[in-house]
């Protein structure tokens, strides 16, 4: 009977230790998850601080698109002028070589 009582007490002690270990691990995981959650929350806040509010975004988006189109058009015209100038230089060079003959 004494052995049985000793085994039960030992089992209870082991169960209490397991519970305290599990409780400690749970608290540690909870603390880590809280830190991760706070980190992600701060990243989201930082990302939204750089954004323009939706109402202004709706007004400014067409202006950005128009500006982009105009810049591309300017660049296209400039590239065309440059290629035309190179072509004229080649033609003049060819004409000069033909005149020498």
Short mmCIF file of C-alpha atoms in Angstrom, two decimals:
data_model
loop_
_atom_site.label_atom_id
_atom_site.label_comp_id
_atom_site.label_asym_id
_atom_site.label_seq_id
_atom_site.Cartn_x
_atom_site.Cartn_y
_atom_site.Cartn_z
CA UNK A 1 0.00 0.00 0.00
CA UNK A 2 2.88 2.34 0.84
CA UNK A 3 4.51 1.61 -2.49
CA UNK A 4 1.28 2.38 -4.29
CA UNK A 5 0.93 5.71 -2.47
CA UNK A 6 4.56 6.52 -3.29
CA UNK A 7 4.02 5.73 -6.99
CA UNK A 8 0.91 7.91 -7.05
CA UNK A 9 2.79 10.78 -5.40
CA UNK A 10 5.65 10.34 -7.86
CA UNK A 11 3.19 10.31 -10.76
CA UNK A 12 1.53 13.47 -9.44
CA UNK A 13 4.92 15.19 -9.11
CA UNK A 14 5.87 14.16 -12.64
CA UNK A 15 2.52 15.41 -13.95
CA UNK A 16 2.99 18.71 -12.12
CA UNK A 17 6.47 19.10 -13.62
CA UNK A 18 5.16 18.31 -17.09
CA UNK A 19 2.38 20.84 -16.61
CA UNK A 20 4.83 23.51 -15.46
CA UNK A 21 7.15 22.76 -18.42
CA UNK A 22 4.23 22.88 -20.83
CA UNK A 23 3.01 26.09 -19.23
CA UNK A 24 6.49 27.63 -19.51
CA UNK A 25 6.78 26.60 -23.17
CA UNK A 26 3.32 28.00 -23.89
CA UNK A 27 4.24 31.32 -22.26
CA UNK A 28 7.50 31.45 -24.23
CA UNK A 29 5.70 30.77 -27.51
CA UNK A 30 3.06 33.35 -26.58
CA UNK A 31 5.75 35.98 -25.94
CA UNK A 32 7.49 35.19 -29.24
CA UNK A 33 4.23 35.36 -31.16
CA UNK A 34 3.41 38.69 -29.52
CA UNK A 35 6.79 40.06 -30.62
CA UNK A 36 6.29 38.78 -34.17
CA UNK A 37 2.80 40.23 -34.29
CA UNK A 38 4.09 43.62 -33.12
CA UNK A 39 6.88 43.51 -35.71
CA UNK A 40 4.48 42.76 -38.55
CA UNK A 41 2.04 45.39 -37.32
CA UNK A 42 4.79 48.03 -37.30
CA UNK A 43 5.85 47.00 -40.84
CA UNK A 44 2.28 47.41 -42.07
CA UNK A 45 2.02 50.81 -40.40
CA UNK A 46 5.30 51.94 -41.98
CA UNK A 47 4.13 50.73 -45.40
CA UNK A 48 0.87 52.65 -45.13
CA UNK A 49 2.60 55.84 -43.99
CA UNK A 50 4.30 56.08 -47.39
CA UNK A 51 1.02 55.71 -49.27
CA UNK A 52 -1.23 58.50 -50.41
CA UNK A 53 -4.79 58.42 -49.02
CA UNK A 54 -7.29 56.77 -51.36
CA UNK A 55 -9.20 59.93 -52.27
CA UNK A 56 -6.02 61.74 -53.27
CA UNK A 57 -4.78 58.63 -55.01
CA UNK A 58 -7.90 58.58 -57.20
CA UNK A 59 -7.24 62.18 -58.18
CA UNK A 60 -3.49 61.87 -58.69
CA UNK A 61 -3.38 58.52 -60.52
CA UNK A 62 -4.66 59.89 -63.88
CA UNK A 63 -2.13 62.73 -63.64
CA UNK A 64 0.71 60.26 -63.07
CA UNK A 65 -0.44 58.18 -66.04
CA UNK A 66 -0.67 61.25 -68.29
CA UNK A 67 2.79 62.42 -67.18
CA UNK A 68 4.22 58.98 -67.89
CA UNK A 69 2.66 58.95 -71.37
CA UNK A 70 4.02 62.42 -72.15
CA UNK A 71 7.51 61.45 -70.97
CA UNK A 72 7.46 58.35 -73.15
CA UNK A 73 6.29 60.41 -76.10
CA UNK A 74 9.09 62.95 -75.53
CA UNK A 75 11.66 60.17 -75.27
CA UNK A 76 10.30 58.60 -78.45
CA UNK A 77 10.57 61.90 -80.33
CA UNK A 78 14.07 62.49 -79.00
CA UNK A 79 15.18 58.99 -80.03
CA UNK A 80 13.66 59.55 -83.48
CA UNK A 81 15.56 62.83 -83.84
CA UNK A 82 18.79 61.13 -82.79
CA UNK A 83 18.30 58.26 -85.23
CA UNK A 84 17.40 60.73 -88.01
CA UNK A 85 20.56 62.72 -87.27
CA UNK A 86 22.66 59.54 -87.42
CA UNK A 87 20.99 58.56 -90.69
CA UNK A 88 21.68 62.00 -92.21
CA UNK A 89 25.31 61.78 -91.11
CA UNK A 90 25.63 58.39 -92.84
CA UNK A 91 24.01 59.70 -96.03
CA UNK A 92 26.32 62.75 -96.12
CA UNK A 93 29.34 60.52 -95.57
CA UNK A 94 28.24 58.25 -98.42
CA UNK A 95 27.67 61.26 -100.69
CA UNK A 96 31.15 62.54 -99.94
CA UNK A 97 32.71 59.17 -100.78
CA UNK A 98 30.73 59.05 -104.04
CA UNK A 99 31.91 62.56 -105.01
CA UNK A 100 35.53 61.54 -104.48
CA UNK A 101 35.19 58.80 -107.12
#
